[in-house]
GROMACS .gro file of C-alpha atoms in nm:
model
  399
    1MET     CA    1  -1.350   1.440   4.762
    2LEU     CA    2  -1.305   1.086   4.662
    3ALA     CA    3  -1.539   0.848   4.783
    4ARG     CA    4  -1.450   0.675   5.091
    5GLY     CA    5  -1.375   0.311   5.140
    6TRP     CA    6  -1.222   0.046   4.905
    7LEU     CA    7  -1.083   0.331   4.644
    8ILE     CA    8  -0.938   0.520   4.909
    9SER     CA    9  -0.764   0.222   5.034
   10ARG     CA   10  -0.656   0.064   4.736
   11ILE     CA   11  -0.539   0.384   4.497
   12PRO     CA   12  -0.210   0.554   4.583
   13ARG     CA   13  -0.235   0.916   4.679
   14LYS     CA   14  -0.082   1.057   4.373
   15ARG     CA   15  -0.173   1.147   4.000
   16ASN     CA   16   0.028   0.890   3.810
   17LEU     CA   17  -0.098   0.569   3.908
   18ASP     CA   18   0.133   0.217   3.839
   19SER     CA   19  -0.053  -0.028   3.677
   20SER     CA   20   0.065  -0.287   3.908
   21GLN     CA   21  -0.093  -0.107   4.218
   22ILE     CA   22  -0.426  -0.112   4.000
   23PHE     CA   23  -0.470  -0.450   3.861
   24SER     CA   24  -0.476  -0.761   4.035
   25ARG     CA   25  -0.207  -1.078   3.910
   26ASN     CA   26  -0.483  -1.276   3.864
   27SER     CA   27  -0.618  -1.192   3.530
   28SER     CA   28  -0.984  -1.298   3.610
   29THR     CA   29  -0.994  -1.005   3.859
   30GLN     CA   30  -0.848  -0.750   3.677
   31THR     CA   31  -1.177  -0.604   3.500
   32GLU     CA   32  -1.363  -0.638   3.851
   33SER     CA   33  -1.083  -0.412   3.995
   34PHE     CA   34  -1.116  -0.154   3.742
   35VAL     CA   35  -1.481  -0.134   3.744
   36ARG     CA   36  -1.490  -0.095   4.128
   37THR     CA   37  -1.191   0.201   4.067
   38PHE     CA   38  -1.321   0.340   3.770
   39THR     CA   39  -1.679   0.345   3.894
   40SER     CA   40  -1.631   0.501   4.235
   41SER     CA   41  -1.391   0.753   4.075
   42VAL     CA   42  -1.665   0.877   3.771
   43LYS     CA   43  -1.926   0.885   4.055
   44SER     CA   44  -1.715   1.119   4.241
   45PHE     CA   45  -1.585   1.335   3.983
   46ALA     CA   46  -1.901   1.329   3.710
   47SER     CA   47  -1.826   1.687   3.644
   48ASP     CA   48  -1.475   1.618   3.541
   49ARG     CA   49  -1.526   1.320   3.330
   50PRO     CA   50  -1.526   1.296   2.962
   51ASN     CA   51  -1.850   1.326   2.749
   52TYR     CA   52  -1.725   1.022   2.535
   53ILE     CA   53  -1.391   0.846   2.452
   54LEU     CA   54  -1.272   0.881   2.110
   55VAL     CA   55  -1.020   0.574   2.022
   56THR     CA   56  -0.894   0.567   1.641
   57PHE     CA   57  -0.637   0.352   1.477
   58ASP     CA   58  -0.428   0.324   1.205
   59SER     CA   59  -0.461   0.103   0.941
   60PHE     CA   60  -0.145  -0.040   0.788
   61GLY     CA   61   0.057  -0.265   1.024
   62THR     CA   62  -0.187  -0.191   1.326
   63LEU     CA   63  -0.497  -0.333   1.226
   64ILE     CA   64  -0.446  -0.500   0.865
   65ARG     CA   65  -0.123  -0.638   0.679
   66PRO     CA   66  -0.063  -0.790   0.353
   67LYS     CA   67  -0.144  -1.189   0.319
   68GLU     CA   68   0.202  -1.223   0.169
   69LYS     CA   69   0.512  -1.017   0.095
   70ILE     CA   70   0.474  -0.714  -0.150
   71ALA     CA   71   0.724  -0.829  -0.389
   72LYS     CA   72   0.572  -1.199  -0.387
   73THR     CA   73   0.222  -1.070  -0.499
   74TYR     CA   74   0.384  -0.833  -0.763
   75LEU     CA   75   0.597  -1.073  -0.921
   76SER     CA   76   0.344  -1.356  -0.896
   77VAL     CA   77   0.086  -1.148  -1.061
   78ALA     CA   78   0.347  -1.009  -1.309
   79ARG     CA   79   0.407  -1.363  -1.431
   80ALA     CA   80   0.024  -1.456  -1.447
   81SER     CA   81   0.000  -1.163  -1.665
   82GLY     CA   82   0.274  -1.280  -1.902
   83VAL     CA   83   0.551  -1.005  -1.837
   84LYS     CA   84   0.864  -1.127  -1.950
   85LYS     CA   85   1.172  -1.234  -1.750
   86VAL     CA   86   1.015  -1.198  -1.411
   87HIS     CA   87   1.130  -1.543  -1.287
   88LYS     CA   88   1.500  -1.400  -1.308
   89ILE     CA   89   1.413  -1.120  -1.061
   90ASP     CA   90   1.530  -1.121  -0.717
   91GLU     CA   91   1.246  -1.063  -0.439
   92GLU     CA   92   1.465  -0.816  -0.230
   93GLU     CA   93   1.620  -0.604  -0.520
   94PHE     CA   94   1.247  -0.597  -0.650
   95PHE     CA   95   1.085  -0.480  -0.297
   96ASN     CA   96   1.387  -0.196  -0.283
   97SER     CA   97   1.291  -0.102  -0.612
   98PHE     CA   98   0.933  -0.052  -0.516
   99LYS     CA   99   1.041   0.117  -0.163
  100SER     CA  100   1.260   0.399  -0.413
  101ALA     CA  101   0.935   0.406  -0.650
  102PHE     CA  102   0.684   0.491  -0.348
  103LYS     CA  103   0.897   0.721  -0.198
  104GLU     CA  104   0.994   0.916  -0.512
  105ALA     CA  105   0.605   0.938  -0.602
  106SER     CA  106   0.514   1.048  -0.252
  107VAL     CA  107   0.774   1.337  -0.269
  108LYS     CA  108   0.649   1.449  -0.640
  109HIS     CA  109   0.296   1.381  -0.583
  110PRO     CA  110   0.203   1.386  -0.213
  111ASN     CA  111  -0.094   1.184  -0.068
  112TYR     CA  112  -0.159   0.944  -0.358
  113GLY     CA  113  -0.190   1.249  -0.606
  114SER     CA  114  -0.453   1.411  -0.419
  115TYR     CA  115  -0.279   1.749  -0.475
  116THR     CA  116  -0.211   1.703  -0.829
  117SER     CA  117  -0.471   1.788  -1.091
  118SER     CA  118  -0.642   1.532  -1.292
  119MET     CA  119  -0.447   1.274  -1.110
  120THR     CA  120  -0.647   1.005  -0.953
  121PRO     CA  121  -0.516   0.718  -0.679
  122ARG     CA  122  -0.489   0.497  -0.988
  123ASP     CA  123  -0.286   0.685  -1.183
  124TRP     CA  124  -0.070   0.726  -0.866
  125TRP     CA  125  -0.041   0.361  -0.830
  126LYS     CA  126  -0.006   0.304  -1.194
  127GLY     CA  127   0.334   0.524  -1.182
  128VAL     CA  128   0.439   0.327  -0.896
  129VAL     CA  129   0.417   0.011  -1.046
  130GLU     CA  130   0.581   0.123  -1.354
  131LYS     CA  131   0.875   0.265  -1.208
  132THR     CA  132   0.921  -0.043  -0.975
  133PHE     CA  133   0.961  -0.266  -1.283
  134ASP     CA  134   1.168  -0.022  -1.488
  135PRO     CA  135   1.481  -0.138  -1.363
  136PHE     CA  136   1.406  -0.510  -1.450
  137ILE     CA  137   1.250  -0.411  -1.827
  138PRO     CA  138   1.500  -0.298  -2.120
  139LEU     CA  139   1.419   0.077  -2.171
  140PRO     CA  140   1.569   0.306  -2.422
  141THR     CA  141   1.895   0.439  -2.318
  142ASN     CA  142   1.928   0.710  -2.593
  143LEU     CA  143   1.667   0.943  -2.425
  144ASP     CA  144   1.759   1.297  -2.583
  145PRO     CA  145   1.794   1.528  -2.264
  146GLU     CA  146   1.716   1.820  -2.503
  147LYS     CA  147   1.367   1.689  -2.540
  148PRO     CA  148   1.086   1.778  -2.280
  149PRO     CA  149   0.977   1.529  -1.999
  150LYS     CA  150   0.656   1.453  -2.213
  151HIS     CA  151   0.888   1.331  -2.516
  152GLN     CA  152   1.111   1.111  -2.279
  153ASN     CA  153   0.822   0.959  -2.107
  154GLN     CA  154   0.638   0.872  -2.447
  155GLN     CA  155   0.979   0.685  -2.559
  156ILE     CA  156   0.974   0.499  -2.226
  157ASP     CA  157   0.609   0.404  -2.249
  158ALA     CA  158   0.662   0.279  -2.628
  159ALA     CA  159   0.980   0.070  -2.493
  160ARG     CA  160   0.745  -0.067  -2.208
  161ARG     CA  161   0.455  -0.190  -2.484
  162GLN     CA  162   0.727  -0.292  -2.715
  163ASN     CA  163   0.874  -0.542  -2.452
  164ASN     CA  164   0.565  -0.659  -2.251
  165GLY     CA  165   0.254  -0.535  -2.484
  166GLU     CA  166  -0.025  -0.503  -2.268
  167ARG     CA  167   0.116  -0.747  -2.028
  168LEU     CA  168   0.228  -0.470  -1.776
  169ALA     CA  169  -0.100  -0.308  -1.818
  170TRP     CA  170  -0.296  -0.641  -1.721
  171THR     CA  171  -0.050  -0.660  -1.403
  172ILE     CA  172  -0.133  -0.308  -1.303
  173ASP     CA  173  -0.488  -0.356  -1.323
  174ARG     CA  174  -0.478  -0.693  -1.147
  175LEU     CA  175  -0.256  -0.538  -0.857
  176TRP     CA  176  -0.510  -0.263  -0.845
  177ARG     CA  177  -0.828  -0.482  -0.780
  178ARG     CA  178  -0.595  -0.742  -0.537
  179TYR     CA  179  -0.511  -0.471  -0.353
  180GLN     CA  180  -0.884  -0.363  -0.284
  181GLY     CA  181  -0.987  -0.612  -0.024
  182SER     CA  182  -0.844  -0.969  -0.095
  183GLN     CA  183  -0.472  -0.905  -0.053
  184TYR     CA  184  -0.536  -0.802   0.296
  185THR     CA  185  -0.614  -0.985   0.619
  186LEU     CA  186  -0.652  -0.829   1.017
  187PHE     CA  187  -0.389  -0.892   1.244
  188ASP     CA  188  -0.484  -1.171   1.484
  189ASP     CA  189  -0.517  -0.942   1.758
  190ALA     CA  190  -0.733  -0.685   1.599
  191ARG     CA  191  -1.012  -0.871   1.553
  192PRO     CA  192  -1.120  -0.966   1.898
  193ILE     CA  193  -1.087  -0.559   1.994
  194LEU     CA  194  -1.294  -0.463   1.726
  195ILE     CA  195  -1.532  -0.785   1.668
  196GLY     CA  196  -1.758  -1.017   1.907
  197GLY     CA  197  -1.837  -1.034   2.256
  198LYS     CA  198  -1.462  -0.912   2.374
  199SER     CA  199  -1.474  -0.602   2.154
  200LEU     CA  200  -1.365  -0.251   2.325
  201LYS     CA  201  -1.724  -0.159   2.239
  202VAL     CA  202  -1.882  -0.452   2.420
  203SER     CA  203  -1.614  -0.395   2.736
  204PHE     CA  204  -1.619  -0.053   2.783
  205LYS     CA  205  -2.014  -0.110   2.777
  206ALA     CA  206  -1.949  -0.355   3.032
  207PHE     CA  207  -1.767  -0.152   3.264
  208ASN     CA  208  -2.003   0.156   3.210
  209ALA     CA  209  -2.279  -0.009   3.354
  210GLU     CA  210  -2.282   0.075   3.702
  211THR     CA  211  -2.147   0.446   3.594
  212PRO     CA  212  -2.332   0.759   3.427
  213ARG     CA  213  -2.275   0.604   3.074
  214ILE     CA  214  -1.940   0.750   2.899
  215PRO     CA  215  -1.997   0.642   2.521
  216LEU     CA  216  -1.709   0.520   2.339
  217ILE     CA  217  -1.640   0.640   1.948
  218ILE     CA  218  -1.427   0.416   1.734
  219GLY     CA  219  -1.268   0.516   1.400
  220VAL     CA  220  -0.994   0.457   1.149
  221VAL     CA  221  -0.739   0.739   1.088
  222THR     CA  222  -0.474   0.614   0.810
  223ASN     CA  223  -0.259   0.770   0.552
  224ALA     CA  224  -0.418   0.565   0.232
  225ASP     CA  225  -0.637   0.616  -0.064
  226ASP     CA  226  -1.003   0.543  -0.036
  227ARG     CA  227  -0.989   0.199  -0.132
  228MET     CA  228  -0.916   0.143   0.232
  229PHE     CA  229  -1.313   0.166   0.254
  230SER     CA  230  -1.335  -0.142   0.032
  231VAL     CA  231  -1.062  -0.321   0.224
  232LEU     CA  232  -1.230  -0.253   0.560
  233ARG     CA  233  -1.567  -0.381   0.403
  234TYR     CA  234  -1.399  -0.718   0.258
  235LEU     CA  235  -1.259  -0.754   0.628
  236LYS     CA  236  -1.612  -0.726   0.776
  237LEU     CA  237  -1.533  -0.415   0.940
  238GLU     CA  238  -1.863  -0.174   0.878
  239SER     CA  239  -1.862   0.161   0.960
  240ARG     CA  240  -2.145   0.382   1.081
  241PHE     CA  241  -2.093   0.626   0.809
  242ALA     CA  242  -2.148   0.578   0.435
  243GLU     CA  243  -1.808   0.567   0.268
  244ASP     CA  244  -1.896   0.874   0.061
  245LEU     CA  245  -1.935   1.120   0.363
  246SER     CA  246  -1.672   1.389   0.337
  247PRO     CA  247  -1.588   1.557   0.683
  248ARG     CA  248  -1.684   1.873   0.492
  249MET     CA  249  -2.055   1.723   0.470
  250ILE     CA  250  -2.122   1.676   0.800
  251THR     CA  251  -2.243   2.007   0.924
  252ASN     CA  252  -2.574   2.033   0.712
  253GLU     CA  253  -2.681   1.654   0.666
  254SER     CA  254  -2.948   1.453   0.840
  255ALA     CA  255  -2.884   1.149   1.021
  256ASP     CA  256  -3.059   0.957   0.756
  257ALA     CA  257  -2.845   1.105   0.485
  258VAL     CA  258  -2.509   1.009   0.641
  259ILE     CA  259  -2.587   0.687   0.832
  260ASP     CA  260  -2.486   0.361   0.566
  261PRO     CA  261  -2.824   0.202   0.474
  262LYS     CA  262  -2.682  -0.124   0.584
  263ILE     CA  263  -2.613  -0.024   0.922
  264GLN     CA  264  -2.979   0.085   0.979
  265ASP     CA  265  -3.085  -0.236   1.075
  266GLY     CA  266  -3.024  -0.184   1.459
  267ARG     CA  267  -2.666  -0.399   1.477
  268ILE     CA  268  -2.390  -0.213   1.595
  269PRO     CA  269  -2.123  -0.135   1.337
  270GLU     CA  270  -1.777  -0.206   1.454
  271LEU     CA  271  -1.645   0.133   1.348
  272ASP     CA  272  -1.792   0.498   1.374
  273PHE     CA  273  -1.578   0.619   1.109
  274VAL     CA  274  -1.324   0.569   0.838
  275LEU     CA  275  -1.117   0.877   0.733
  276THR     CA  276  -0.824   0.832   0.466
  277SER     CA  277  -0.568   1.108   0.425
  278TYR     CA  278  -0.707   1.082   0.093
  279ARG     CA  279  -1.070   1.191   0.166
  280ALA     CA  280  -0.944   1.450   0.397
  281ARG     CA  281  -0.672   1.609   0.180
  282SER     CA  282  -0.419   1.579   0.471
  283GLU     CA  283  -0.175   1.328   0.586
  284LYS     CA  284  -0.044   1.234   0.918
  285PRO     CA  285   0.125   1.375   1.105
  286GLY     CA  286  -0.050   1.694   0.967
  287GLN     CA  287  -0.308   1.832   1.228
  288GLU     CA  288  -0.558   1.868   0.990
  289ILE     CA  289  -0.647   1.519   0.938
  290PHE     CA  290  -0.685   1.479   1.282
  291ARG     CA  291  -0.939   1.775   1.327
  292GLN     CA  292  -1.133   1.656   1.047
  293ALA     CA  293  -1.150   1.289   1.247
  294ALA     CA  294  -1.240   1.514   1.569
  295LEU     CA  295  -1.565   1.662   1.388
  296LEU     CA  296  -1.655   1.315   1.240
  297ALA     CA  297  -1.615   1.186   1.626
  298GLU     CA  298  -1.842   1.445   1.741
  299ARG     CA  299  -2.122   1.392   1.446
  300ALA     CA  300  -2.114   1.012   1.551
  301TYR     CA  301  -2.160   1.106   1.915
  302GLN     CA  302  -2.470   1.344   1.826
  303LEU     CA  303  -2.648   1.064   1.586
  304GLN     CA  304  -2.613   0.815   1.843
  305TYR     CA  305  -2.644   1.004   2.179
  306GLY     CA  306  -2.895   1.328   2.071
  307SER     CA  307  -2.649   1.597   2.197
  308ALA     CA  308  -2.312   1.775   2.129
  309ALA     CA  309  -2.026   1.694   2.381
  310SER     CA  310  -1.913   2.052   2.280
  311GLU     CA  311  -2.257   2.194   2.378
  312SER     CA  312  -2.278   2.352   2.029
  313ARG     CA  313  -2.637   2.445   1.940
  314SER     CA  314  -2.717   2.178   1.673
  315GLN     CA  315  -2.412   2.058   1.432
  316PRO     CA  316  -2.072   1.983   1.499
  317GLY     CA  317  -1.844   2.279   1.402
  318GLU     CA  318  -1.526   2.404   1.524
  319ASP     CA  319  -1.666   2.375   1.870
  320ALA     CA  320  -1.643   2.001   1.862
  321LEU     CA  321  -1.240   2.070   1.876
  322HIS     CA  322  -1.292   2.161   2.220
  323ALA     CA  323  -1.538   1.886   2.330
  324HIS     CA  324  -1.485   1.755   2.651
  325CYS     CA  325  -1.373   1.395   2.548
  326TYR     CA  326  -1.074   1.179   2.600
  327ARG     CA  327  -0.900   1.164   2.240
  328VAL     CA  328  -0.643   0.857   2.179
  329HIS     CA  329  -0.479   0.733   1.832
  330VAL     CA  330  -0.338   0.430   1.821
  331GLY     CA  331  -0.047   0.323   1.561
  332ASP     CA  332   0.265   0.149   1.487
  333ASP     CA  333   0.464   0.465   1.351
  334PRO     CA  334   0.646   0.702   1.625
  335LYS     CA  335   0.609   1.008   1.359
  336THR     CA  336   0.280   0.979   1.154
  337ASP     CA  337   0.082   0.836   1.446
  338VAL     CA  338   0.238   0.934   1.793
  339LYS     CA  339   0.371   1.284   1.719
  340GLY     CA  340   0.074   1.364   1.474
  341ALA     CA  341  -0.153   1.259   1.778
  342ARG     CA  342   0.027   1.476   2.034
  343GLU     CA  343   0.055   1.789   1.810
  344ALA     CA  344  -0.331   1.761   1.735
  345GLY     CA  345  -0.362   1.779   2.127
  346TRP     CA  346  -0.455   1.396   2.163
  347ASP     CA  347  -0.303   1.142   2.369
  348ALA     CA  348  -0.132   0.841   2.194
  349ILE     CA  349  -0.021   0.463   2.220
  350LEU     CA  350   0.253   0.339   2.010
  351LEU     CA  351   0.236  -0.005   1.898
  352ARG     CA  352   0.572  -0.197   1.873
  353ARG     CA  353   0.474  -0.511   1.693
  354PRO     CA  354   0.772  -0.770   1.738
  355ARG     CA  355   0.914  -0.775   1.371
  356SER     CA  356   0.797  -1.056   1.185
  357LYS     CA  357   1.056  -1.253   0.952
  358GLY     CA  358   0.992  -1.148   0.593
  359ALA     CA  359   0.736  -0.912   0.728
  360ASP     CA  360   0.740  -0.607   0.521
  361TYR     CA  361   0.437  -0.398   0.605
  362ASN     CA  362   0.611  -0.097   0.834
  363TRP     CA  363   0.905  -0.051   0.611
  364ARG     CA  364   0.809   0.325   0.594
  365PHE     CA  365   0.875   0.374   0.932
  366GLU     CA  366   1.099   0.650   1.042
  367GLU     CA  367   1.281   0.550   1.370
  368GLY     CA  368   1.231   0.753   1.708
  369GLN     CA  369   1.036   0.795   2.012
  370GLU     CA  370   0.834   1.030   2.177
  371LYS     CA  371   0.904   1.078   2.530
  372ASP     CA  372   0.633   0.967   2.787
  373THR     CA  373   0.459   0.734   2.508
  374PRO     CA  374   0.295   0.439   2.626
  375GLN     CA  375   0.373   0.112   2.440
  376ILE     CA  376   0.236  -0.197   2.354
  377GLU     CA  377   0.334  -0.505   2.159
  378ASN     CA  378  -0.042  -0.660   2.124
  379LEU     CA  379  -0.366  -0.487   2.061
  380THR     CA  380  -0.485  -0.720   2.358
  381GLU     CA  381  -0.304  -0.488   2.596
  382LEU     CA  382  -0.507  -0.178   2.480
  383ARG     CA  383  -0.789  -0.171   2.698
  384ARG     CA  384  -0.585  -0.198   3.010
  385VAL     CA  385  -0.343   0.079   2.905
  386ILE     CA  386  -0.640   0.315   2.810
  387GLU     CA  387  -0.801   0.257   3.163
  388GLU     CA  388  -0.467   0.319   3.310
  389ARG     CA  389  -0.451   0.674   3.135
  390LEU     CA  390  -0.822   0.768   3.238
  391LEU     CA  391  -0.741   0.687   3.585
  392ASN     CA  392  -0.435   0.935   3.571
  393LYS     CA  393  -0.620   1.182   3.353
  394TYR     CA  394  -0.962   1.175   3.568
  395THR     CA  395  -0.831   1.074   3.944
  396VAL     CA  396  -0.712   1.362   4.126
  397SER     CA  397  -0.484   1.300   4.465
  398GLN     CA  398  -0.655   1.343   4.786
  399ASP     CA  399  -0.473   1.574   5.054
   0.00000   0.00000   0.00000
């Protein structure tokens, strides 16, 4: 039964609550309103409340973006490396070539080459950059179709060297290093929710002050190669787990072995874990990457709070997938983020950023919309939406 008094008088007697009925128009009272409502709800339904809340984020287009347009960076680096005739290349045409090369490589060698024997992400990106420049660099037109592909590739490589010597190789090397960190920046609305006194972790800790504690686990789940670890570190987002931790390692590792030594000074890291598709050997919207994220989250919960939400005997295993927790993934792609999370049994929130002039960080979108998916235009709206979803899920109507 619901607690008597303020909660009963303020919350409509229905399951799906409208935000306008929960939050005051005065922004300064929104947090207080939610604290009072959520406190009463959680105390009344302690047996039903989640053991912890898991919030995961996509990276590209959600938390981070390139500092400048991809074509501009590629061409400026190529000019600095001495690649011929770069100044004559139109940026829009070049970017179209990049998109074509990226998609071709993604079909031929999915997930940055993780399924291709002896191919590294650097090899994969080398192929993408070369294919991007090929339409703008004279290549042999007399390729013998009777010759095997390996022979034809040798002819093309020879033509690249003849036209640019090692200049294209220098370009590829410089681009690889730039996109390890310095070429990215956080969105303005990402920093406040992850870093500082108004971050999600601090905020949720605040509204839990008067309730049985509901821990918050934060992770990044992204289709990317493992440079994402260095990118986030460059942007001052530290992860609780050392970056060499694989989800396959979590069953028999001690706490000391998996906690990044830089984090063992007592301060709270911004992230509990980062999981790339390359590390998971699974890309969103596949369910496997979300399964591994759930295992990492359970491990993070165990290490911080000393017990497993899945009530497994010791280490998290498949039981972690049935842990009593609220999982939500936040991303900007209707297919990979929303559909993938929902098919894995998670909640999902779609970030629909207003398209900025010249922005090309969300070019991989496949248009579509999952029904009944909450949408936000700015990450500052995230806390409010999660609170609403929690109220709808863990508050029941009174008969």
